[in-house]
Short mmCIF file of C-alpha atoms in Angstrom, two decimals:
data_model
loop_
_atom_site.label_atom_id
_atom_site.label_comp_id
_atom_site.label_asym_id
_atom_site.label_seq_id
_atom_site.Cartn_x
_atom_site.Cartn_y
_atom_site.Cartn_z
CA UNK A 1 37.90 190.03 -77.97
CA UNK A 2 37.01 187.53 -80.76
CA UNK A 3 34.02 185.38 -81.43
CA UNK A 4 34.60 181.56 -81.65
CA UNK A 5 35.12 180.82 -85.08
CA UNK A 6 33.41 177.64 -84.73
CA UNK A 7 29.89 179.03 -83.68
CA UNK A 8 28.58 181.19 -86.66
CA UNK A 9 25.49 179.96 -87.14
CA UNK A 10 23.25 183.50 -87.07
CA UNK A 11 19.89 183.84 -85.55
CA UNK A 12 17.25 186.84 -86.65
CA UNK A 13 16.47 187.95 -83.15
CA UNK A 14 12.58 188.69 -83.47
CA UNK A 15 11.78 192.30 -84.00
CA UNK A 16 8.32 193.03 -81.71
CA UNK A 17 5.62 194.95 -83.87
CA UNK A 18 3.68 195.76 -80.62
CA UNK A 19 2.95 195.48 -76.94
CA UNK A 20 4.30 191.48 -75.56
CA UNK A 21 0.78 190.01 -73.99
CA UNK A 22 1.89 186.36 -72.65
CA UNK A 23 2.47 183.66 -70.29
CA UNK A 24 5.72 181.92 -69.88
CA UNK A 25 6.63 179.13 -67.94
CA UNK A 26 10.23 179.69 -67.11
CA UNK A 27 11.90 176.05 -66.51
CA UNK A 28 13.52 174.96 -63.21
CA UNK A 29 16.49 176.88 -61.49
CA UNK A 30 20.43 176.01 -62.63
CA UNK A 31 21.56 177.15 -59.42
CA UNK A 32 18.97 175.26 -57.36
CA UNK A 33 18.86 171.54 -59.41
CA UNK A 34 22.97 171.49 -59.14
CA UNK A 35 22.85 172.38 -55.60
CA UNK A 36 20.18 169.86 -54.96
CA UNK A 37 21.97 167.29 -57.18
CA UNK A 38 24.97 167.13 -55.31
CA UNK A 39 23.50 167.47 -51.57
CA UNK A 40 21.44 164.08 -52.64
CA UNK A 41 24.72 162.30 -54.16
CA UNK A 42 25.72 162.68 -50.66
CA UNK A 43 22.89 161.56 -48.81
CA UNK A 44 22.38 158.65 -46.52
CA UNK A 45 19.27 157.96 -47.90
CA UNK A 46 17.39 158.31 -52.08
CA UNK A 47 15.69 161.69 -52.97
CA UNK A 48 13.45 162.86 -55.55
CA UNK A 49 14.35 166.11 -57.65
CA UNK A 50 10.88 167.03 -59.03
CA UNK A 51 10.67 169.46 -62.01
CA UNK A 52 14.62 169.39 -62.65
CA UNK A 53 16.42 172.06 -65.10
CA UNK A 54 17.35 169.66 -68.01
CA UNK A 55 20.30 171.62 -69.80
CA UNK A 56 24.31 171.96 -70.46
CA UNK A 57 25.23 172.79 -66.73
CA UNK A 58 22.62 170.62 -64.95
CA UNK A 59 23.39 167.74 -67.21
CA UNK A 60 27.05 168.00 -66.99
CA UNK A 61 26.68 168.17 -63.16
CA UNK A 62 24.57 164.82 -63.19
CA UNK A 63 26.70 163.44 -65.65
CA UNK A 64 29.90 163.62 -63.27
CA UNK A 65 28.16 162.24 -60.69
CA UNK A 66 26.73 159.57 -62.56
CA UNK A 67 31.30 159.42 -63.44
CA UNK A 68 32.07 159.00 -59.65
CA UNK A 69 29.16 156.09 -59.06
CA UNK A 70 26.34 157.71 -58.36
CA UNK A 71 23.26 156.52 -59.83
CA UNK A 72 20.30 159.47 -61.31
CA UNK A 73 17.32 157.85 -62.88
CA UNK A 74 15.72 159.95 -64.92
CA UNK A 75 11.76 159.85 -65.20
CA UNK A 76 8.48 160.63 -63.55
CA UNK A 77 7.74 161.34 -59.57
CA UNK A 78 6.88 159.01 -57.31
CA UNK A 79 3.12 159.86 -57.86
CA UNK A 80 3.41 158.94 -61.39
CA UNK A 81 3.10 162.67 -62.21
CA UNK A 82 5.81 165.43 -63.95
CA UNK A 83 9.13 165.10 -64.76
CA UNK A 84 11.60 163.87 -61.61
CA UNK A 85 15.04 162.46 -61.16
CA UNK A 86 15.71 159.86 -58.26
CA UNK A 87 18.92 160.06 -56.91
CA UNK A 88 20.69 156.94 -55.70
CA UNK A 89 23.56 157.44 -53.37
CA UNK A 90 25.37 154.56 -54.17
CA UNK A 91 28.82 155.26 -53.03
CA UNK A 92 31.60 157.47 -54.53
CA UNK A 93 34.02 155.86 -56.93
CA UNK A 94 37.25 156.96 -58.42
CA UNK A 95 38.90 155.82 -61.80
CA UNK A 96 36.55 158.18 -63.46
CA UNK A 97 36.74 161.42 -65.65
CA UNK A 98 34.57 164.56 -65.31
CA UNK A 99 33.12 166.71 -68.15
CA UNK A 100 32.64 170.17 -66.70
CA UNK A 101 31.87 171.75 -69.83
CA UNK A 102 31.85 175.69 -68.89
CA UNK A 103 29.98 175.36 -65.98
CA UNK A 104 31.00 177.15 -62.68
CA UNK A 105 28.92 175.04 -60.27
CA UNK A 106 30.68 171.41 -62.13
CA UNK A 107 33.87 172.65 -61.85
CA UNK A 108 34.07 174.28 -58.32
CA UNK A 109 31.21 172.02 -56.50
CA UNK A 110 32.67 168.49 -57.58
CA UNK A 111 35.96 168.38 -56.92
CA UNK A 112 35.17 168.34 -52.80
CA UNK A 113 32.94 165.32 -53.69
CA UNK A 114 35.76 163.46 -55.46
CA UNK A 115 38.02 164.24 -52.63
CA UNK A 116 35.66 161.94 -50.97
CA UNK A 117 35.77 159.24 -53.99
CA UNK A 118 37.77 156.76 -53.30
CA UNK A 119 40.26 156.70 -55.84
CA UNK A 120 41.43 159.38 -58.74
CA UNK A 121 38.98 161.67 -60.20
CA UNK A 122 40.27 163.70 -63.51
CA UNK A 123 38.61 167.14 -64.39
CA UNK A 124 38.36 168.90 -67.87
CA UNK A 125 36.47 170.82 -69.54
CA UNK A 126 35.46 173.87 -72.49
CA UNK A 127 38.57 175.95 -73.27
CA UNK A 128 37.35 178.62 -71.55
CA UNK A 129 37.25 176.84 -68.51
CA UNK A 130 41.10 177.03 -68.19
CA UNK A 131 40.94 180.42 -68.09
CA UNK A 132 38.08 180.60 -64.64
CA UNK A 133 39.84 180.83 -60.96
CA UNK A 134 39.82 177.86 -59.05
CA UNK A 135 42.40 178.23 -57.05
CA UNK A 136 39.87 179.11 -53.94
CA UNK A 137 39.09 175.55 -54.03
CA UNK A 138 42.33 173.89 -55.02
CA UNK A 139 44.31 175.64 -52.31
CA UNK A 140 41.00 174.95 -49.71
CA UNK A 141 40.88 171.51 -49.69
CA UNK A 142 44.57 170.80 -50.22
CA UNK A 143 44.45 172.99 -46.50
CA UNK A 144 41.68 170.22 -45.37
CA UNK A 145 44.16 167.17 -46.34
CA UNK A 146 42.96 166.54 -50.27
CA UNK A 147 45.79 165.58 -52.78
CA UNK A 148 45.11 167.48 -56.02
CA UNK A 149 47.42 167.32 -59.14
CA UNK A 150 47.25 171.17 -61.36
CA UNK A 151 50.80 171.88 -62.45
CA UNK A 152 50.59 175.04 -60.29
CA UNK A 153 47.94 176.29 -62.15
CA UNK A 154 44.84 177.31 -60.11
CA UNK A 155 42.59 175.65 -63.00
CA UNK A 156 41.49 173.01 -65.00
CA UNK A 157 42.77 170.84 -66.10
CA UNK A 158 43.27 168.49 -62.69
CA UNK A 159 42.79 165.56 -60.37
CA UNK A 160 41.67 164.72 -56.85
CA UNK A 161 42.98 162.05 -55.54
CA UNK A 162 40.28 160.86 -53.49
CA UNK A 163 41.08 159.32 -50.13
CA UNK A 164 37.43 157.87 -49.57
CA UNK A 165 37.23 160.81 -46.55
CA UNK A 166 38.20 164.08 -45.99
CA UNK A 167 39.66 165.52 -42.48
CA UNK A 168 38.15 169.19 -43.10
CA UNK A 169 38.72 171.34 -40.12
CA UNK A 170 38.99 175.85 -40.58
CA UNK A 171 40.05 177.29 -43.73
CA UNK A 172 40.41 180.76 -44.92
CA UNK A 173 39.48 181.49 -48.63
CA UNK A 174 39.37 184.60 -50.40
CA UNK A 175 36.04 184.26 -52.45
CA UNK A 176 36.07 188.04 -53.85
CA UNK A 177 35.89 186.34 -57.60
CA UNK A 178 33.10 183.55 -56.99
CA UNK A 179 30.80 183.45 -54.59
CA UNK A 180 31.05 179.31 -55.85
CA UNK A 181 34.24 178.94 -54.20
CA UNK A 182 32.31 179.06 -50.21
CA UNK A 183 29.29 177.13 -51.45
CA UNK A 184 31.65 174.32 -53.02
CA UNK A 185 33.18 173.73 -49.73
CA UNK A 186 30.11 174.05 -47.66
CA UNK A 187 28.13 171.76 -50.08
CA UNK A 188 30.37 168.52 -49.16
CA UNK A 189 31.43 169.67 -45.81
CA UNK A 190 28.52 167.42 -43.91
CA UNK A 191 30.77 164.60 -45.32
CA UNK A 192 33.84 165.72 -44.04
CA UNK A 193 35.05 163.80 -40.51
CA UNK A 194 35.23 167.45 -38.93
CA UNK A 195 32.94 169.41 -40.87
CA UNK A 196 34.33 172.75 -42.15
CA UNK A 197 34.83 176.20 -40.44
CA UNK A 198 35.14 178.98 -43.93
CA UNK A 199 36.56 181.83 -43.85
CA UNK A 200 36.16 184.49 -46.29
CA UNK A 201 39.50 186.68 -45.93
CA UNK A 202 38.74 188.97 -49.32
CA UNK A 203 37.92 192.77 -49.49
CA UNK A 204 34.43 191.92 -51.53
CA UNK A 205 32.27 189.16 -51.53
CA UNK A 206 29.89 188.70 -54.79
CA UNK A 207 26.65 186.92 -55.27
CA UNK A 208 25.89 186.17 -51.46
CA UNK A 209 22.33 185.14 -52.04
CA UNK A 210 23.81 181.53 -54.22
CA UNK A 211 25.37 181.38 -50.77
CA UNK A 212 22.51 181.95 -48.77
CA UNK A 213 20.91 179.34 -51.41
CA UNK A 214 23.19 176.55 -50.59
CA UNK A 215 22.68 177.41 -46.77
CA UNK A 216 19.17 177.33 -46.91
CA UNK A 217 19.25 174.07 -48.77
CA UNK A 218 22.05 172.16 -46.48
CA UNK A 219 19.48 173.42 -43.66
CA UNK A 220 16.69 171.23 -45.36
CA UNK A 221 18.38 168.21 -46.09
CA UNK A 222 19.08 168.22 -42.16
CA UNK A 223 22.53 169.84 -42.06
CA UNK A 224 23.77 172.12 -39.15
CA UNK A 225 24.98 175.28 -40.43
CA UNK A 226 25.99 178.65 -38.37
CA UNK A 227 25.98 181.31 -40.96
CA UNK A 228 26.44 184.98 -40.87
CA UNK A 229 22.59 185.57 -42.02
CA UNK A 230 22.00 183.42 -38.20
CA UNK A 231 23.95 185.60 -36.37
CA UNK A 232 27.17 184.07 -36.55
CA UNK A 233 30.53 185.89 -37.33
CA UNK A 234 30.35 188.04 -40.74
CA UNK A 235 32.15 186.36 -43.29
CA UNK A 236 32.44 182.83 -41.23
CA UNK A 237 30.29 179.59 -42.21
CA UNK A 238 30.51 176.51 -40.08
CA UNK A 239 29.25 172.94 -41.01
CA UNK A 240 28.80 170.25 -38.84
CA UNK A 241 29.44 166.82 -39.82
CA UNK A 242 26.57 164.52 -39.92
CA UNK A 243 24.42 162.50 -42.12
CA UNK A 244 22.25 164.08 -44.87
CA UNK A 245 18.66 163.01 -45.32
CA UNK A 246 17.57 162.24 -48.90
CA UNK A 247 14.64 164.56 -49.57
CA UNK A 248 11.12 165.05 -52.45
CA UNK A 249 12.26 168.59 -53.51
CA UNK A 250 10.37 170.67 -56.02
CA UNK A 251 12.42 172.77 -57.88
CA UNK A 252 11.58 176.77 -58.11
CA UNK A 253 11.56 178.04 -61.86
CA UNK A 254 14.94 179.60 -62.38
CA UNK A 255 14.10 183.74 -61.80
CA UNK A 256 17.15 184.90 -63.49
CA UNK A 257 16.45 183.39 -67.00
CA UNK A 258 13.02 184.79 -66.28
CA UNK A 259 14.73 188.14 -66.76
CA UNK A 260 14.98 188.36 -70.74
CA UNK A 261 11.17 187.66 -70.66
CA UNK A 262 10.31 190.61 -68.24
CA UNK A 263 12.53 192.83 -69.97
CA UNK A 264 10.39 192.34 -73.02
CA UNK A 265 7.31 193.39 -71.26
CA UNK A 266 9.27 196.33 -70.27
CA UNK A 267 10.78 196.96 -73.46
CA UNK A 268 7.51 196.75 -75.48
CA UNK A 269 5.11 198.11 -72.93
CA UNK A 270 3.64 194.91 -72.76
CA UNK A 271 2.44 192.22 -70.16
CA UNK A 272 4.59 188.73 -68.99
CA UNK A 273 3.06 186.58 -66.70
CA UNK A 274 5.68 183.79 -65.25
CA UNK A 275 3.82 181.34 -63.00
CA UNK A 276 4.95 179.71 -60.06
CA UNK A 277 7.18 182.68 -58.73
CA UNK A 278 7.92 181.96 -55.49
CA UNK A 279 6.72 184.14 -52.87
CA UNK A 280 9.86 183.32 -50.78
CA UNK A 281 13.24 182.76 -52.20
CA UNK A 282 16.71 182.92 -51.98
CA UNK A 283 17.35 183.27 -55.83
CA UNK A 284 18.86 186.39 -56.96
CA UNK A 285 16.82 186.95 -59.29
CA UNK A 286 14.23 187.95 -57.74
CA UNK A 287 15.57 191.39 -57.51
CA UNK A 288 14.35 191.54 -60.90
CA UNK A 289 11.04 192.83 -59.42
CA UNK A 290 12.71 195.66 -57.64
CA UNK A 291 15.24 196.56 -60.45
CA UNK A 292 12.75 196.26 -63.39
CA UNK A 293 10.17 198.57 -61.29
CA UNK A 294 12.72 201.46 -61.12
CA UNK A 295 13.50 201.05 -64.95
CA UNK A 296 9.62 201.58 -65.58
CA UNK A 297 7.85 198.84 -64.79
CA UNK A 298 5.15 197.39 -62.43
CA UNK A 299 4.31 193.88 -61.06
CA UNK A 300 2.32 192.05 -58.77
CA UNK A 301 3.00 188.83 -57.05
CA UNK A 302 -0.42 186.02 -57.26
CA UNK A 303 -0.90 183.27 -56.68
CA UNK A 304 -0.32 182.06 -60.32
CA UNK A 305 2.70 183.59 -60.61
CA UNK A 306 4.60 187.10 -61.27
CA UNK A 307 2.42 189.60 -63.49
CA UNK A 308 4.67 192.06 -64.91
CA UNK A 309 4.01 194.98 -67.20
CA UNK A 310 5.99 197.85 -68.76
CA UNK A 311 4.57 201.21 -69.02
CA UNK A 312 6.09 202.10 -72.46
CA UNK A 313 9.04 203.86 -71.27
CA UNK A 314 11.94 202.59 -69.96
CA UNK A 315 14.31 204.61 -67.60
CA UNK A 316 17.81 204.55 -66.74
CA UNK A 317 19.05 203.10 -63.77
CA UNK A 318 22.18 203.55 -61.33
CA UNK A 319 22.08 200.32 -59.02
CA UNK A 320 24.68 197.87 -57.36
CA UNK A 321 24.76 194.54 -58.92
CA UNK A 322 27.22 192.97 -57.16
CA UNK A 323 25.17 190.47 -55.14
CA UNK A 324 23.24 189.27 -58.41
CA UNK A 325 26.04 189.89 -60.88
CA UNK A 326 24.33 187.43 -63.51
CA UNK A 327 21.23 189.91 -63.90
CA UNK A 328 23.71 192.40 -65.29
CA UNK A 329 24.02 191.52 -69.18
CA UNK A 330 19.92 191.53 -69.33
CA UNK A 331 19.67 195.25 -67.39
CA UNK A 332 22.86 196.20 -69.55
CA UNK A 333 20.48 195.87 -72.41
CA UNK A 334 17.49 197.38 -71.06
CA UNK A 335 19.69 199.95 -70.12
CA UNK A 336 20.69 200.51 -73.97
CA UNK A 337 17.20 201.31 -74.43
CA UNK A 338 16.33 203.21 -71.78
CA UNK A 339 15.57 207.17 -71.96
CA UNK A 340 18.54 208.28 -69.70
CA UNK A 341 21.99 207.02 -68.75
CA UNK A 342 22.21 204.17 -66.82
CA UNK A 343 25.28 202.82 -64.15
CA UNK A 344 25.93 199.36 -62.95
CA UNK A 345 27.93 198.99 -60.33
CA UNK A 346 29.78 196.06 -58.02
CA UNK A 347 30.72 193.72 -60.76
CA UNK A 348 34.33 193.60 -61.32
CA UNK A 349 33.99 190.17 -60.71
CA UNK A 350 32.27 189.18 -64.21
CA UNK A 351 35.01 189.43 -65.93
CA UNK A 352 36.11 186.07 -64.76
CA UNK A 353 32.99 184.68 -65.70
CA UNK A 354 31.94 182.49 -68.52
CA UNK A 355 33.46 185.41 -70.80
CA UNK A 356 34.68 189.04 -69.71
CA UNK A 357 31.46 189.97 -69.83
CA UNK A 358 32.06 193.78 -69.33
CA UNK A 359 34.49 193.69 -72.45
CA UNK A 360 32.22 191.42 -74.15
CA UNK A 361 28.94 194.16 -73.64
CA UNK A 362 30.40 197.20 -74.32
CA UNK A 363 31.78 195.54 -77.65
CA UNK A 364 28.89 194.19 -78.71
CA UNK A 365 26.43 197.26 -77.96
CA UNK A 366 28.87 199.89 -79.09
CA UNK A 367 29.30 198.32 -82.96
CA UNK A 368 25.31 198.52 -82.80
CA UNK A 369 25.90 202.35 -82.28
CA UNK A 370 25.71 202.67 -78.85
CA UNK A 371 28.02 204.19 -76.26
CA UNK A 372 29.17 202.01 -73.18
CA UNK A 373 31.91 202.52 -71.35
CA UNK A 374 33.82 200.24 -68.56
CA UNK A 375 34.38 201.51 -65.40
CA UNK A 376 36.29 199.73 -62.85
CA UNK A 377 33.78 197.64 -61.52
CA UNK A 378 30.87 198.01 -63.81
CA UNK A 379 29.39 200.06 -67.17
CA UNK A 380 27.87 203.62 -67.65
CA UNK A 381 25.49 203.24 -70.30
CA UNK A 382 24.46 206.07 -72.71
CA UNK A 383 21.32 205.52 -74.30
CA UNK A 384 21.86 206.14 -77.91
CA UNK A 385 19.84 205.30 -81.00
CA UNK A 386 20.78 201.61 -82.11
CA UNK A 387 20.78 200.31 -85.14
CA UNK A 388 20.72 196.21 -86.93
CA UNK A 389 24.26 194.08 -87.12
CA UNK A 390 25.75 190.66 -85.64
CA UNK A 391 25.76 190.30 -82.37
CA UNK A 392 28.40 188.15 -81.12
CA UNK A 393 27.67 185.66 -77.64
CA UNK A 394 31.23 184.35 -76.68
CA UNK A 395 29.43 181.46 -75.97
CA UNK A 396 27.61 182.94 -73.18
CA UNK A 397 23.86 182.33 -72.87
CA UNK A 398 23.63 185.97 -70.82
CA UNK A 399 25.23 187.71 -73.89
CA UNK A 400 23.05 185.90 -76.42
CA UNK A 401 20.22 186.90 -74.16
CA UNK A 402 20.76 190.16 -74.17
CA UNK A 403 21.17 190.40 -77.78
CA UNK A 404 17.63 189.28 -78.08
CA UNK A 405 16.19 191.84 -75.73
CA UNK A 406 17.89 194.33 -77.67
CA UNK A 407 16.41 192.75 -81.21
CA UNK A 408 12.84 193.30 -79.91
CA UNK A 409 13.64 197.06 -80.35
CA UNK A 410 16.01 197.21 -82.84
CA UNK A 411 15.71 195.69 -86.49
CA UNK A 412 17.87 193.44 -88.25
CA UNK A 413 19.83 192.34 -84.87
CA UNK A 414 21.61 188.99 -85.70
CA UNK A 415 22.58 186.73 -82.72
CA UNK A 416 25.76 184.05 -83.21
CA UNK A 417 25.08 180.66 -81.61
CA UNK A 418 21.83 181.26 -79.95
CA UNK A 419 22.10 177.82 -79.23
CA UNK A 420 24.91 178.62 -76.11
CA UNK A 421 21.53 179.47 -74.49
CA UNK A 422 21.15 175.65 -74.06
CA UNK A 423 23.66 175.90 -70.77
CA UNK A 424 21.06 176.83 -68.60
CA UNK A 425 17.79 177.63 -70.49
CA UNK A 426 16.93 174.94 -73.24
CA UNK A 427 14.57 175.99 -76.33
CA UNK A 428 14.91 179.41 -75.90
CA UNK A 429 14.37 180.52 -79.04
CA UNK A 430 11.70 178.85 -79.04
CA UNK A 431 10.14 179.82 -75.73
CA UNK A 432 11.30 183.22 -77.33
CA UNK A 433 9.13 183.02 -80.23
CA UNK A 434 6.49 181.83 -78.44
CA UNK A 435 6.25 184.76 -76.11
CA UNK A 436 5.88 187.11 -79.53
CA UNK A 437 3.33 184.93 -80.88
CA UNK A 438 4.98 183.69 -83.86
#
């Protein structure tokens, strides 16, 4: 693997000279404000997105909307109070060209909305986005009557052809390398003049709570969903068609960028305090509670928030990622630190994610001195001591991340393009420093 030329800007990742003490308010969820955006693009009626993520992915997703006609105005609630985006569903046009950047959600959630445009819609994106599986969709809704254009390829680049409707109807997907791949289908499916019947025909399924996540949220916005979680077949999600209503939605913070700052409590021995947790939740990360516990932490749920402290060691930890694969760069360097060996498990599939993220972490903690090794569907991690160097991101904001979890322990860690952070978690650095004091 090789770092992008283009990126080498270096950051000094802060080195902590004692115990974290702090409160951090982690900004709104990726997973949730994309979701949200497109359910209200396809609305019957305007909706309010209070307390929206404003970074790469979420702005790429409203920006290819805003491509296919759909109008996002970008200001305060309707109480005059905090940051909200109204969402006009204005109609979906074609002629238009969509920026997906490197973000999984764009590029797998959109194209079933431009099958509905009426009129072409081209896709492109990041070089690295060639190299992410799409063919789950493309072969889907080419099954449920869409007209896509890929050479063949399974990937960007393309265009949907959009017939102004959809026929849908039952069709079997093999999801084992996104999770994405049901939840884009499911997402537009209320739009679609039969709904959708999914099938999920693969041997593994990852991330199933971003699925539950966009059942849970079709569910409010009035859509009829029978979902294995309901007691319906396993591995079977059907949609009926119908109108969607246009909803004032507050969005939750987003729990798995809270991650780097409760790993620093654990780390340091120290105290992180994230308000507005949600006591109920269908984000993945909130398995960070659970995970972080077992690695030596503690933490109580208030009514403020998530209090979280670290007891001043940090154990290893042999646990089964695969339903929250994104949480694994963040333990992977906890894990580095930790006073025993440590196995993660049940993520084969992030290897197709925004970089080979398995090769990418056992490079970069290895040429720090440490001793990871890939296993066929995850890492064994032998704590071993670490010492200063460059830390290389892939541009991946997990991996840069992670680098700065390990550069509260170790001196003179160096992180290239902190700024790829800026996909889903703007001004981390300096939400980073902030947390230290500085």
């Amino acid at each position: 693997m090789t770092a992008n030329p283009v990126h080498t800007a270096l950051w000094p990742a802060p080195h902590a000279s004692g115990a974290v003490d702090a409160t951090v308010h982690v900004p709104g969820s990726k997973s949730v404000t994309n979701r949200a955006l497109v359910l209200a693009a396809l609305a019957s009626e305007p909706g309010w997105l209070r307390r929206p993520l404003r970074s790469r992915d979420t702005l790429l997703m409203a920006g290819g909307l805003r491509a296919m006609g759909i109008e996002i105005e970008e200001g305060v609630g309707p109480d005059g109070t905090g940051e909200a985006w109204r969402v006009l569903p204005t109609g979906l046009r074609g002629q238009a060209t969509v920026d997906v950047g490197n973000a999984g959600t764009v590029m797998r959630f959109l194209p079933p909305v431009a099958a509905l445009a009426d009129g072409p819609v081209r896709f492109d994106g990041d070089p690295r986005s060639y190299e992410r599986p799409l063919n789950g969709v493309i072969d889907a809704l080419r099954h449920l009557g869409a007209r896509i254009d890929d050479d063949d390829r399974g990937a960007l680049p393309l265009t949907v052809h959009g017939g102004g409707a959809l026929d849908g109807g039952t069709v079997s997907v093999d999801a084992s390398s996104s999770s994405q791949f049901v939840s884009a289908l499911l997402l537009s499916a209320p739009r679609f003049n039969q709904g959708v019947e999914v099938r999920h025909t693969g041997s593994t399924l990852p991330s199933v709570p971003h699925i539950r996540m966009t059942v849970d949220m079709l569910r409010a916005v009035g859509a009829q969903v029978d979902s294995p979680d309901s007691g319906g077949e396993p591995n079977v999600w059907r949609v009926t068609p119908g109108a969607l209503l246009g909803r004032d939605l507050t969005i939750e913070p987003d729990l798995s960028n809270a991650q780097p700052f409760l790993a620093a409590a654990l780390v340091t021995g120290g105290r992180v305090v994230v308000p507005d947790w949600p006591a109920r939740t269908t984000q993945g990360g909130d398995r960070l509670r659970e995970i972080f516990t077992e690695m030596g932490g503690s933490c109580e749920l208030t009514d403020y928030g998530l209090v979280f402290t670290g007891s001043g060691s940090v154990h290893g930890i042999d646990v089964d990622l695969g339903d929250v694969g994104e949480l694994a760069p963040g333990v992977a360097a906890v894990a580095a630190l930790a006073d025993s060996p440590s196995t993660l498990r049940g993520v084969a599939h992030l290897r197709l994610h925004e970089t080979d993220r398995l090769a990418a972490l056992t490079k970069e903690i290895n040429e720090l001195g440490g001793d990871v090794t890939e296993t066929a569907d995850g890492l064994h991690i032998r704590p071993r001591p670490l010492h200063g160097g460059v830390f290389h991101t892939y541009e991946d904001h997990r991996m840069a991340t992670a680098g700065a979890v390990i550069g509260l322990a170790v001196e003179g860690v160096r992180i290239e393009n902190v700024a790829t952070t800026a996909k889903t978690l703007p001004d981390f650095p300096d939400l980073w420093t902030g947390m230290l004091g500085a």
